[in-house]
Coordinates of C-alpha atoms in Angstrom, one line a residue:
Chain A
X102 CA 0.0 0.0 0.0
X103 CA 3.2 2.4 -0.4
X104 CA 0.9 4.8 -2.7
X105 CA -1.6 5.5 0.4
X106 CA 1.1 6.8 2.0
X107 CA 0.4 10.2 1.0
X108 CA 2.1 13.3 2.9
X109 CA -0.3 14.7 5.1
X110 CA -1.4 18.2 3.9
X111 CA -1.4 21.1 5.7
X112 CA -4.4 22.2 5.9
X113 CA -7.3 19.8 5.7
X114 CA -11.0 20.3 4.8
X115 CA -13.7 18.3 4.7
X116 CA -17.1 19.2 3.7
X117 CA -16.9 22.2 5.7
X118 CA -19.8 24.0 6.3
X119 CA -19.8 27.7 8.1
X120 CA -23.1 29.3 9.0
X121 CA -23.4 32.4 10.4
X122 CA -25.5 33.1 13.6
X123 CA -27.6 35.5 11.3
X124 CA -28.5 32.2 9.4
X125 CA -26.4 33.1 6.6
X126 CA -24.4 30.3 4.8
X127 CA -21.1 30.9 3.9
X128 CA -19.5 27.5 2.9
X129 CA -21.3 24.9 2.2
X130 CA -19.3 21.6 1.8
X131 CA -16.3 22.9 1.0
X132 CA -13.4 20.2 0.3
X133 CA -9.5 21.7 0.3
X134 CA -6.3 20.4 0.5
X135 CA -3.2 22.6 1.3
X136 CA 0.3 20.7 0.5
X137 CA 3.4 22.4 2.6
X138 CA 4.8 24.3 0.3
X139 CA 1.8 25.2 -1.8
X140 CA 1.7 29.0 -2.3
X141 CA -2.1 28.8 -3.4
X142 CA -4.0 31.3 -5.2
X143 CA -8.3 32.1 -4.1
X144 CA -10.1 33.5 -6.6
X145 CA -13.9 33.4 -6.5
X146 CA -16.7 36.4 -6.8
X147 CA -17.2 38.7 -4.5
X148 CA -18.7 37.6 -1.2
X149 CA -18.3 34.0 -2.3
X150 CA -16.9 33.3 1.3
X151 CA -13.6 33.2 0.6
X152 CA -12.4 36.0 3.3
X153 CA -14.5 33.4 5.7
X154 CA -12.7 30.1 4.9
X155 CA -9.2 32.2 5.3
X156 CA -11.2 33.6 9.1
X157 CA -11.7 29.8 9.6
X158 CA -8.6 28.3 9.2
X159 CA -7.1 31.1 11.1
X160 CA -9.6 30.6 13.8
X161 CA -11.2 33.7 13.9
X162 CA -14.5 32.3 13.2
X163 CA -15.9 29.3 14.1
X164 CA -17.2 26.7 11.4
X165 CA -20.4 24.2 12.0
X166 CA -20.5 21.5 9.9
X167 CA -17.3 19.4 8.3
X168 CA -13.9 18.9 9.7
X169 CA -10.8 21.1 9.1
X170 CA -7.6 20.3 10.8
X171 CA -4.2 22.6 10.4
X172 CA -1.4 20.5 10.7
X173 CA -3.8 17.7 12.6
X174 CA -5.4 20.5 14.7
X175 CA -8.4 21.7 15.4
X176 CA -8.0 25.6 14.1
X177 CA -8.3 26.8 17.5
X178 CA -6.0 25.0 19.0
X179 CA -3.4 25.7 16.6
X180 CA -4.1 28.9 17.5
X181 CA -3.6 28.8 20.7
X182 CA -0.1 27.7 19.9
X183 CA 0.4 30.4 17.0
X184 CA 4.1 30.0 16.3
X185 CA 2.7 28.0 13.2
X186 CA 0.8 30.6 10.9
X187 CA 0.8 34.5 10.5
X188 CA -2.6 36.3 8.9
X189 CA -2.0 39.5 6.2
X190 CA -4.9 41.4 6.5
X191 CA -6.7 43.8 4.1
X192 CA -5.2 46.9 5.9
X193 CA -1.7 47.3 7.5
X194 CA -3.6 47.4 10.0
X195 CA -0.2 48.9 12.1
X196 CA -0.8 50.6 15.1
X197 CA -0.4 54.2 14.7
X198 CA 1.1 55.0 18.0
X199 CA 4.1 52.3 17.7
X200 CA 7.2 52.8 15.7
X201 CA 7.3 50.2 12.9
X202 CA 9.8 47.9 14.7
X203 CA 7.7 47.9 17.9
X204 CA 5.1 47.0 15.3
X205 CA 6.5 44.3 13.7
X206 CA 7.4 42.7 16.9
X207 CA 3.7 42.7 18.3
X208 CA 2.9 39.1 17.8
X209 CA 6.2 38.3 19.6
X210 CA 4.6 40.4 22.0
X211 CA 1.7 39.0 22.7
X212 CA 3.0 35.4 22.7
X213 CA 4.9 36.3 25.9
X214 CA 8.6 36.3 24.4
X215 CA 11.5 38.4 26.2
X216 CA 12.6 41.5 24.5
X217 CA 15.6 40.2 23.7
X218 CA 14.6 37.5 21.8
X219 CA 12.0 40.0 20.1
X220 CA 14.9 42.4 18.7
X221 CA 16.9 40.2 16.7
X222 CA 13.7 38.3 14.7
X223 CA 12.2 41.9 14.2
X224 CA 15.5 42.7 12.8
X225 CA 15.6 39.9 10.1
X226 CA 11.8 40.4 9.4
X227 CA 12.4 44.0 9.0
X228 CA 15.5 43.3 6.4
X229 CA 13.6 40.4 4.7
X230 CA 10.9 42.7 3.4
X231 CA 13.4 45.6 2.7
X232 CA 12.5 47.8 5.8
X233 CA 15.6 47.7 7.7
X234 CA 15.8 51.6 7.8
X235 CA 12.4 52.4 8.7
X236 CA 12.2 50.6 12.0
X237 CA 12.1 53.7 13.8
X238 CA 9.6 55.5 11.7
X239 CA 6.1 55.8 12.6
X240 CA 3.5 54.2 10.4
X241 CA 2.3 58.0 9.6
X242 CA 5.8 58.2 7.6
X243 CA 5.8 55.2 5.7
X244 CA 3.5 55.0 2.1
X245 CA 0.8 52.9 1.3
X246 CA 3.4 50.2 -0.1
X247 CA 6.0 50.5 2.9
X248 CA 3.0 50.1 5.3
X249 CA 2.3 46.9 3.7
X250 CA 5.4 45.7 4.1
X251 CA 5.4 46.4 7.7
X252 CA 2.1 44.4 7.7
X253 CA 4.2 41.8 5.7
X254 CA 7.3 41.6 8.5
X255 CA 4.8 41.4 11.2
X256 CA 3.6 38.4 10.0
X257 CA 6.5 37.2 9.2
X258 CA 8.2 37.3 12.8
X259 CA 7.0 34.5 13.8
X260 CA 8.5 32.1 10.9
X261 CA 4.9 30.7 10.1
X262 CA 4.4 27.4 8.1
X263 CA 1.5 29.2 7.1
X264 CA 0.5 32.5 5.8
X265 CA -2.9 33.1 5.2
X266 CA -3.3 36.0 3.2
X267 CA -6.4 37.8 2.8
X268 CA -6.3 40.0 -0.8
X269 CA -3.0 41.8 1.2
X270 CA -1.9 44.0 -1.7
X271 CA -5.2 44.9 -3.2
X272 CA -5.2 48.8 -2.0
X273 CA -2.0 49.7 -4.1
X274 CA -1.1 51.0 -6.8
X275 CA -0.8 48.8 -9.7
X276 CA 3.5 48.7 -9.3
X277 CA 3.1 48.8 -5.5
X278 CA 1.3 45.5 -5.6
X279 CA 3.5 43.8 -8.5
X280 CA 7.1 44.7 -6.3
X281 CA 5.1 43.6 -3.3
X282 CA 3.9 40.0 -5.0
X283 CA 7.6 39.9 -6.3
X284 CA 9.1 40.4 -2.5
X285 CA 6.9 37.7 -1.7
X286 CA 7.5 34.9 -4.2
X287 CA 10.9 36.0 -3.6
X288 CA 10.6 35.4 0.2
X289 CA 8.2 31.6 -0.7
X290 CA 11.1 30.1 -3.1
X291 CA 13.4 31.3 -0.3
X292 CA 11.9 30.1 2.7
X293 CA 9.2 27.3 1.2
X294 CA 6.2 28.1 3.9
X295 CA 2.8 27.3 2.7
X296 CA 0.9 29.9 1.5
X297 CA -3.1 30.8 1.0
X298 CA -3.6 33.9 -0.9
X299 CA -7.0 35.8 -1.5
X300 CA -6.7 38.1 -4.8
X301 CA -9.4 39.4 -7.2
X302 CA -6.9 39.5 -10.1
X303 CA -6.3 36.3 -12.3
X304 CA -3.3 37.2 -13.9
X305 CA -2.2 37.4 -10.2
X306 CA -3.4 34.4 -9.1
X307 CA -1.7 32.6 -12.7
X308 CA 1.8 35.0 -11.9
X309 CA 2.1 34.4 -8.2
X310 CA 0.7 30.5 -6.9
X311 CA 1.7 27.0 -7.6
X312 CA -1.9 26.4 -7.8
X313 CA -5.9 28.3 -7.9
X314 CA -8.7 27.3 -6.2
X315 CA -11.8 28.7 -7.8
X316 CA -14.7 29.1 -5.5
X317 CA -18.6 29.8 -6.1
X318 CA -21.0 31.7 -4.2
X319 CA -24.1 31.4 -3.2
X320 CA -23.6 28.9 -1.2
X321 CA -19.6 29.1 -0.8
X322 CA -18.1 26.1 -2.2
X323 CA -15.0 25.2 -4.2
X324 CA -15.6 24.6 -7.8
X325 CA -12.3 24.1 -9.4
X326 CA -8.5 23.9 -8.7
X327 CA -5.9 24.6 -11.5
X328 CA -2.1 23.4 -10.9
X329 CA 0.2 26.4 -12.4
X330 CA 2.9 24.2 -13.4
X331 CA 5.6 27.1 -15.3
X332 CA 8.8 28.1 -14.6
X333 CA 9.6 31.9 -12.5
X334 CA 9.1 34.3 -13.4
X335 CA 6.7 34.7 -15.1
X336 CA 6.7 37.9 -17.3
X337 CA 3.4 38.3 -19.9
X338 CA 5.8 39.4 -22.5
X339 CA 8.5 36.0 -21.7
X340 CA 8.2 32.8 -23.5
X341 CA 5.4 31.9 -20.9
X342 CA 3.2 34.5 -21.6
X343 CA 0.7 32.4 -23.9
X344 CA 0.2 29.4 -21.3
X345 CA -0.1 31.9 -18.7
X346 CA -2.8 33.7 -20.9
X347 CA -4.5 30.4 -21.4
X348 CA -4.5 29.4 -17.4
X349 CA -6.7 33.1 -17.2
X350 CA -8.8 32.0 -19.9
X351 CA -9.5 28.5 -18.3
X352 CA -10.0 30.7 -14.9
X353 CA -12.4 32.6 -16.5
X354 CA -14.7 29.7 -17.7
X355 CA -14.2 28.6 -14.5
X356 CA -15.5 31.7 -12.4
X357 CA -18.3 32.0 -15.4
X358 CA -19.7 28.8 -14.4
X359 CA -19.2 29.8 -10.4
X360 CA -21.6 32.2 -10.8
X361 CA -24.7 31.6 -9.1
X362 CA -27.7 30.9 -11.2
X363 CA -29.7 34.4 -11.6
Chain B
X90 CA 3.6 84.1 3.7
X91 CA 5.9 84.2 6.7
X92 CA 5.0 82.4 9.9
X93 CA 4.1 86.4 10.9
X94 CA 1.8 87.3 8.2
X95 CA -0.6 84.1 8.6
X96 CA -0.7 84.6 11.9
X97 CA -2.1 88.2 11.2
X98 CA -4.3 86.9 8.7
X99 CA -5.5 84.7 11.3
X100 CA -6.1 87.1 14.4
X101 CA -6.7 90.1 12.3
X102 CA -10.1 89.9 11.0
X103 CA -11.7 89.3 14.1
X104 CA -9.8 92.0 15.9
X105 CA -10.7 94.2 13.4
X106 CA -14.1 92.9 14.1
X107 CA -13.7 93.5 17.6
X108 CA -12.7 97.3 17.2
X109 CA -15.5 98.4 14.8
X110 CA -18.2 96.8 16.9
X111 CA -16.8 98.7 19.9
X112 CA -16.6 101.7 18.5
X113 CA -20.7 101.2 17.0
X114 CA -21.3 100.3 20.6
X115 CA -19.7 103.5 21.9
X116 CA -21.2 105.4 19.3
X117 CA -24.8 104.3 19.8
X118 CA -24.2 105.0 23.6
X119 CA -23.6 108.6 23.3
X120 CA -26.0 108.7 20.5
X121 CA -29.2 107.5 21.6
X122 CA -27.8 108.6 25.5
X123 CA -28.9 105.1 26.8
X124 CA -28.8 104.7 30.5
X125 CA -26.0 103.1 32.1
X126 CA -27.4 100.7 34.4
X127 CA -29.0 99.6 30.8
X128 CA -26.2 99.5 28.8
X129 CA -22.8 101.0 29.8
X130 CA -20.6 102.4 26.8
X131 CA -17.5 100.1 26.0
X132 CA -15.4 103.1 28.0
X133 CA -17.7 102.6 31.6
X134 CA -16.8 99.0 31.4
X135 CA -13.1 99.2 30.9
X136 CA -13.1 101.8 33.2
X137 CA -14.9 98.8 36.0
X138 CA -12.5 96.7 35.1
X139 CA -10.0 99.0 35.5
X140 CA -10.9 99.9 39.1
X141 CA -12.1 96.5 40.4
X142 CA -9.4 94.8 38.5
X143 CA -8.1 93.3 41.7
X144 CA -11.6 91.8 42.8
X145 CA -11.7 90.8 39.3
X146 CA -8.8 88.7 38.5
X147 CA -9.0 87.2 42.3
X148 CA -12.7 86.1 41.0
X149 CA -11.4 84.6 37.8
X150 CA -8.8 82.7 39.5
X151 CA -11.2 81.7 41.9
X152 CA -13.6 80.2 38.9
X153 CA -10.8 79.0 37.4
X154 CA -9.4 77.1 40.4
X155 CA -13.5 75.0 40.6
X156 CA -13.5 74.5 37.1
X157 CA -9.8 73.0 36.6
X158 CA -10.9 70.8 39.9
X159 CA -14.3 70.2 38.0
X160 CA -12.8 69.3 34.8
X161 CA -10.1 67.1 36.6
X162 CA -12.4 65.1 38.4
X163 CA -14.6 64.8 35.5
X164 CA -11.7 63.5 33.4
X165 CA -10.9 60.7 35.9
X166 CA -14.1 59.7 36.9
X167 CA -15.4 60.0 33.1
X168 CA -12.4 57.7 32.2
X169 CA -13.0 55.1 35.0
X170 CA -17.2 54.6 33.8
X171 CA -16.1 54.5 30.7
X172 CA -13.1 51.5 31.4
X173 CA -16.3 49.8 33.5
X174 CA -19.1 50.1 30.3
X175 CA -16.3 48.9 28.5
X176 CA -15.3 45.8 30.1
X177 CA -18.8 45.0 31.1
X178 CA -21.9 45.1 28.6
X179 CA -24.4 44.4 31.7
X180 CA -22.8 47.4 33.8
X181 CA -23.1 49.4 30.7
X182 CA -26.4 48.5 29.9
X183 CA -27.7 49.2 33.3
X184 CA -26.0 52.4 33.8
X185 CA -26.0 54.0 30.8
X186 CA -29.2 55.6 31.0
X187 CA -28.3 57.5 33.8
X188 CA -25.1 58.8 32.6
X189 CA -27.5 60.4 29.8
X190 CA -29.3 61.7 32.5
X191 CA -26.2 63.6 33.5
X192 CA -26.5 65.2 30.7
X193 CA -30.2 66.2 30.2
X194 CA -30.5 67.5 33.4
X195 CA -30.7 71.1 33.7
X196 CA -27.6 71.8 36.0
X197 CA -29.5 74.9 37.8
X198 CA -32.2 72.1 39.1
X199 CA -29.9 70.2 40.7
X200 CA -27.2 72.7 42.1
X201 CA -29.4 74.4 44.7
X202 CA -30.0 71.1 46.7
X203 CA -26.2 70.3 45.8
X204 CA -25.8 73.5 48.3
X205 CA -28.4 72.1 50.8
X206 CA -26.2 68.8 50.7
X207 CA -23.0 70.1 51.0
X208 CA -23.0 73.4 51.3
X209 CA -21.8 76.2 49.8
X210 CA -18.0 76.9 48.9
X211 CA -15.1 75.5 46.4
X212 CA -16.2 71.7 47.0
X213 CA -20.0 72.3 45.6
X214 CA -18.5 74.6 42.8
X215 CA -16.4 72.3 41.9
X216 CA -19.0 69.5 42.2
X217 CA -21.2 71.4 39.6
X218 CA -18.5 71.5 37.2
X219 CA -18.0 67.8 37.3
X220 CA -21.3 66.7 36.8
X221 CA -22.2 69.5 33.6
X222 CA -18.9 68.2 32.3
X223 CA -18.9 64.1 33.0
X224 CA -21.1 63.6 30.3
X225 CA -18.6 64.0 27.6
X226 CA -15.9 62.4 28.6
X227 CA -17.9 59.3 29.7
X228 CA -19.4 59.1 26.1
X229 CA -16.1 60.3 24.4
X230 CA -14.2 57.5 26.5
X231 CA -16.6 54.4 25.7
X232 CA -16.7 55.2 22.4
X233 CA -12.7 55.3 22.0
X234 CA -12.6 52.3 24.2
X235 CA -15.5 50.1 22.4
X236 CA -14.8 51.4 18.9
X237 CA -12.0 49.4 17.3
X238 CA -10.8 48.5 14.0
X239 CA -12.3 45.1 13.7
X240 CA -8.4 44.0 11.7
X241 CA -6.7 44.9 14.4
X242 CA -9.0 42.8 17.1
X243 CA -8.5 39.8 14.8
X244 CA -5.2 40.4 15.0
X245 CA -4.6 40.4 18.7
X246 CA -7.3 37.7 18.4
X247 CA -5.2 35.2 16.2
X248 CA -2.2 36.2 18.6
X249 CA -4.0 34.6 21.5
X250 CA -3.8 38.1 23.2
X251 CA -5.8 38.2 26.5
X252 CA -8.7 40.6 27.2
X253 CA -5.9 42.6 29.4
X254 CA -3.4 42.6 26.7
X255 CA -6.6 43.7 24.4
X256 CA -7.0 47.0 26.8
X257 CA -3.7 47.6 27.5
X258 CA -1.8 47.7 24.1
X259 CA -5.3 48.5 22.0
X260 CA -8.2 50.0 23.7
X261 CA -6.4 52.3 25.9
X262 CA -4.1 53.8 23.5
X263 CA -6.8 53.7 20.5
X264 CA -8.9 55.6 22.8
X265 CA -6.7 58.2 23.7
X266 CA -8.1 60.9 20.2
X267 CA -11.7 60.3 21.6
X268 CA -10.6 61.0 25.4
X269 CA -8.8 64.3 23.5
X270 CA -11.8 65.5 22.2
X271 CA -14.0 64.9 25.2
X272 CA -11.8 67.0 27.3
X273 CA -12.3 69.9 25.2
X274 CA -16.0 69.6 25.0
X275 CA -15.9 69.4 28.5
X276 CA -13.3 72.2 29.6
X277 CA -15.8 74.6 28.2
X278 CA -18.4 73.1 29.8
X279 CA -16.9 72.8 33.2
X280 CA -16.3 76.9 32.8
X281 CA -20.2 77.1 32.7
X282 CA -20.3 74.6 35.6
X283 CA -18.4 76.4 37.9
X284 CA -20.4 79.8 37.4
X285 CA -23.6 78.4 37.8
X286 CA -22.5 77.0 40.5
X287 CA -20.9 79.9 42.0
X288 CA -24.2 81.5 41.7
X289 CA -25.8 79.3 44.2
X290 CA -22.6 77.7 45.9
X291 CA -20.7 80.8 45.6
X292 CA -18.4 82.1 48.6
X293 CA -18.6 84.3 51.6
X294 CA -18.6 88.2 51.5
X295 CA -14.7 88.3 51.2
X296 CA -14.0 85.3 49.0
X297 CA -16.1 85.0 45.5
X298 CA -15.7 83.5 42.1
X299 CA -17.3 84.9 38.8
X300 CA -20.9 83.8 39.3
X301 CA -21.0 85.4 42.5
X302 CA -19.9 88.5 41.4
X303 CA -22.3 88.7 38.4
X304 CA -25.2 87.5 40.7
X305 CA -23.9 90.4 43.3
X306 CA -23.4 92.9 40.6
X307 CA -26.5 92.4 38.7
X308 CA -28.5 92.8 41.8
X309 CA -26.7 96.3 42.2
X310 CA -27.9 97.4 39.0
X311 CA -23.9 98.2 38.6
X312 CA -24.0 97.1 35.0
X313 CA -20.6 98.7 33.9
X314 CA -18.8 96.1 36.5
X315 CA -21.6 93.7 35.4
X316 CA -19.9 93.6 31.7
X317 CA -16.7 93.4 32.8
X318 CA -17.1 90.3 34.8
X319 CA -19.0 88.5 31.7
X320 CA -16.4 89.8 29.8
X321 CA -13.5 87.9 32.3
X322 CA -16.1 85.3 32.1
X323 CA -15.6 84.6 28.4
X324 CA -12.1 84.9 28.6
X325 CA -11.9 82.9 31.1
X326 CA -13.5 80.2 28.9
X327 CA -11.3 80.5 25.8
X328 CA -8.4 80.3 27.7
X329 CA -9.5 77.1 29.4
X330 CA -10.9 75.6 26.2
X331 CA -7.5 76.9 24.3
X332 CA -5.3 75.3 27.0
X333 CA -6.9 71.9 26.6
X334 CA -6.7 72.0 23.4
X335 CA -3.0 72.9 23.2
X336 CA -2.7 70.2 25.6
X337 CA -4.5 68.0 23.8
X338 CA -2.7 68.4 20.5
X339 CA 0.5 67.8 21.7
X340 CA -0.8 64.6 23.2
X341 CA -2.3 63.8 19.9
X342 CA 0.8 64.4 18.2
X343 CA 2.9 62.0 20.7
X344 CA 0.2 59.3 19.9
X345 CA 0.4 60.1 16.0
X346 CA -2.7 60.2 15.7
X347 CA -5.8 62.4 14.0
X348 CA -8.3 64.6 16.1
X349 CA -11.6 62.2 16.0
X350 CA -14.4 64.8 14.3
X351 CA -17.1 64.4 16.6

C-alpha cells in the first residue's frame, strides 16, 4: 500500500460547512487540500466566502459542519499555539502609535517572548521585506506600499508554516502591488512556507501561486483547482506568456460557471 | 507668507471685528444717551474693570481654580465609567441611561439642593462642574474604548492576546483621540459649571468666584462692572478651552494620531 502513503497536507477540509448566527451560509461543503509548500491562489466572486474560509482556518470564526484540521489540529487550537501561521490582513492594520519595529514585533509580544529574543527576529523580518531603515519610523511616515510591508514583516516574525493572506496588496497601486507579489514569491522560493492567498486578479493568481482554487457563491463552495505548473518568473511578455494567458482564460470559464444561477 | 503674516491673517479679521463693533457700541451710547445701568458704553466698562481689577482677576482665579478641579475630576471619573461600560456590557447597559441623565439635566435644578447637601463653597462649585462636564468624557471614552478597527481585534485575536493585553496595548491607547476630544468639550463646559454653581454655591462676602460677582453685581444694577465680569467670564473660557486643546494636540501628536471629528 506504499501509494496510500500520501504526505499529510497542511491544511485539511472536509465538507466544511460555516453558518453564520444570522443564518447566513457561507461554505457549504467545501473540500480543500493545502500541501506544505503550496503557495495557493483564491479567486472566486465577490462575497463568495472566501475571506470566511481564510477567518476559519485562522480561527477567527468558528465553522459548523465538516472537519478542518491545520497540521492535525483543530484551528483553534493551533491557535492557541500560533508559532505556526501568521494572517495578512486587508489593511496594515499597524498601530499608529508604535514605531514600525515595535510593530513588527507585536505578535512576539503578545506570545509572551522576552525582549531580547523579540529584537533580533524583528530585525531579520524588517530586512527580509526591505524595511531595515524604517524601524524607527512611525507608520504615519511610511507609504501605502511600505506600510504593507510592515504588515508583511509582522507576519512574518514569527517564521509561520503558514500565511494566510487575505487580498494583502489589493489597495496599491498597480506597481506597489507587483514589487510587493515579487518580495513575496521572492521570500516563498526562499523560505518554502505554505501559502493561501485571497486576490481578485487572475493574472495574479496565474503569476504568483503554484496552484488556484476557484470558489462559487451562493452557497460558498469550491468549484475548481488549476495546478500552475511554469517556470519563475513569469513575465506576460516572456516565453510563458501564452500558457499563462491560457490558465486566465480556463479561470475565467471557471468563475463563469461559479456564478450563481440568476 | 511668513510664519508672521498668517498669523495676522488669522487674528486680524476678528480683531478688526472686535474694534469696529466697539466703537458702534460707543457710538450708539452717546448717540441715543442710553442709561448706564442699561447698557454702559465700552469706555464705563473698561473703566470697571480697571478699578475692580483686583476683585476681578481674584474672581477669575477663583472660577478658574473649581473648574480645573471640575474638569479634573470629570476627566478621571469619566475615564474610570467608561473603562467599566467597556469591560462589562451588563454594567453598561444598566447604567447608561443615567449617565444620559447627566446630561439632560438642567444643571441649575440640581445645584441648589447640591448646596443644601453640601454646602456652599469650592467643593460644591467644583461638584457642579463635574457633573455638567462628566457627560462627555464618559461618552467620548466608551466610544474610544469600544470602537476598534475590527483587523486589528482579529489580529490580537489570532495572537492569542488576552482581554488585558486587548486593553492595555489597543483599547487604551486607540482611545486616547476620543478622550482628546471629550476633554475639550468638557473644559468649556466645566467653565459654565463652575459659574452656575458659583451662583448658588458661591463664597462668603470676602472670597467669590465669577458667578458670585455677576449675581452680586447684577443685583446692584452696577451694569458697567456687570460687563466686565461677563467679559472675564468669556475669557476665562477661551483660555480654558484653548489650553486643553493645546494640551490635547501635543498629546495627539505623541500618539500620531488624528483629532476624532465628533
Amino acid at each position: 500500500m506504499l501509494g496510500s502513503r500520501r504526505v499529510r497536507p497542511l491544511v485539511l477540509a472536509r465538507d466544511l460547512h460555516l453558518r453564520y448566527p444570522s443564518g447566513v451560509v457561507a461554505l457549504a461543503g467545501v473540500d480543500l487540500e493545502v500541501t506544505r509548500g503550496e503557495l495557493v491562489a483564491l479567486v472566486g466572486p465577490s462575497g463568495c466566502g472566501k475571506s470566511t474560509l481564510l477567518r476559519a482556518i485562522a480561527g477567527l470564526v468558528p465553522f459548523t459542519g465538516g472537519t478542518l484540521e491545520i497540521a492535525g489540529k483543530s484551528p483553534l487550537d493551533a491557535r492557541r499555539e500560533r508559532q505556526g501561521d501568521a494572517f495578512v490582513f486587508q489593511d496594515p492594520s499597524l498601530l499608529p502609535w508604535r514605531r514600525v519595529a515595535d510593530n513588527v514585533g507585536l505578535p512576539l509580544e503578545l506570545l509572551g517572548r522576552p525582549p531580547a529574543e523579540r529584537a533580533p527576529a524583528v530585525a531579520q523580518a524588517l530586512a527580509q521585506v526591505g524595511l531595515a531603515d524604517a524601524a524607527r519610523a512611525y507608520p504615519d511616515e511610511l507609504s501605502g506600499g511600505m506600510k504593507m510591508r510592515a504588515s508583511l514583516a509582522r507576519a512574518l516574525v514569527t517564521r509561520p508554516e503558514l500565511l494566510l493572506l487575505d487580498e494583502p496588496f489589493g489597495a496599491l497601486d498597480e506597481l506597489g502591488r507587483r514589487r510587493l507579489n515579487d518580495t513575496l514569491v521572492a521570500l516563498w522560493e526562499r523560505d518554502r512556507w505554505t501559502g493561501l492567498m485571497i486576490t481578485h486578479s487572475l493574472l495574479e493568481a496565474v503569476t504568483l501561486a503554484t496552484r488556484v482554487i476557484v470558489m462559487g457563491e451562493s452557497p460558498g463552495r469550491i468549484v475548481a483547482s488549476l495546478a500552475i505548473d511554469l517556470p519563475r518568473p513569469r513575465p506576460l511578455d516572456g516565453p510563458e506568456g501564452p500558457a499563462i494567458l491560457a490558465h486566465v482564460a480556463a479561470l475565467e470559464r471557471h468563475l463563469g460557471s461559479a456564478e450563481a444561477p440568476r | 507668507m511668513s510664519p508672521l503674516g498668517r498669523a495676522a491673517g488669522v487674528v486680524g479679521p476678528p480683531i478688526a471685528l472686535f474694534a469696529v463693533v466697539v466703537l458702534l457700541w460707543e457710538l450708539l451710547c452717546v448717540a441715543l444717551e442710553l442709561p448706564p445701568y442699561l447698557v454702559p458704553s465700552p469706555i464705563a466698562v473698561a473703566r470697571a474693570g480697571i478699578e475692580h481689577a483686583d476683585t476681578i482677576a481674584w474672581s477669575t482665579l477663583l472660577t478658574a481654580a473649581g473648574a480645573l478641579a471640575g474638569l479634573g475630576a470629570s476627566l478621571v471619573l469619566g475615564s474610570l465609567v467608561a473603562l467599566a461600560f467597556a469591560n462589562s456590557r451588563w454594567i453598561a447597559r444598566a447604567f447608561y441611561p443615567y449617565a444620559i441623565f447627566l446630561q439632560t439635566v438642567p444643571v441649575v435644578a440640581i445645584a441648589p439642593l447640591i448646596v443644601i447637601w453640601f454646602g456652599t463653597g469650592f467643593a460644591s462649585v467644583a461638584l457642579v462642574a463635574l457633573i455638567v462636564s462628566l457627560f462627555p468624557v464618559i461618552s467620548a471614552a466608551t466610544t474610544g474604548l469600544t470602537r476598534v478597527d475590527p483587523q486589528l481585534l482579529d489580529l490580537f485575536t489570532f495572537y492569542g492576546a488576552s482581554r488585558w493585553q486587548i486593553m492595555l496595548k489597543l483599547r487604551l491607547p486607540g482611545s486616547i483621540p476620543h478622550v482628546v476630544s471629550g476633554a475639550r468639550i468638557a473644559s468649556g463646559l466645566a467653565v459654565i459649571g463652575a459659574i452656575v454653581g458659583e451662583f448658588f454655591a458661591g463664597y462668603g462676602a470676602d472670597e467669590y468666584g465669577l458667578g458670585y460677582l455677576i449675581i452680586v453685581t447684577s443685583g446692584q444694577l452696577r451694569t458697567d462692572y456687570l460687563f466686565a465680569a461677563i467679559l472675564a467670564s468669556t475669557l476665562l473660557g477661551l483660555a480654558t478651552f484653548g489650553a486643553v486643546s493645546l494640551i490635547g494636540a501635543a498629546v495627539l501628536r505623541r500618539w500620531r494620531s488624528r483629532e476624532i471629528e465628533r
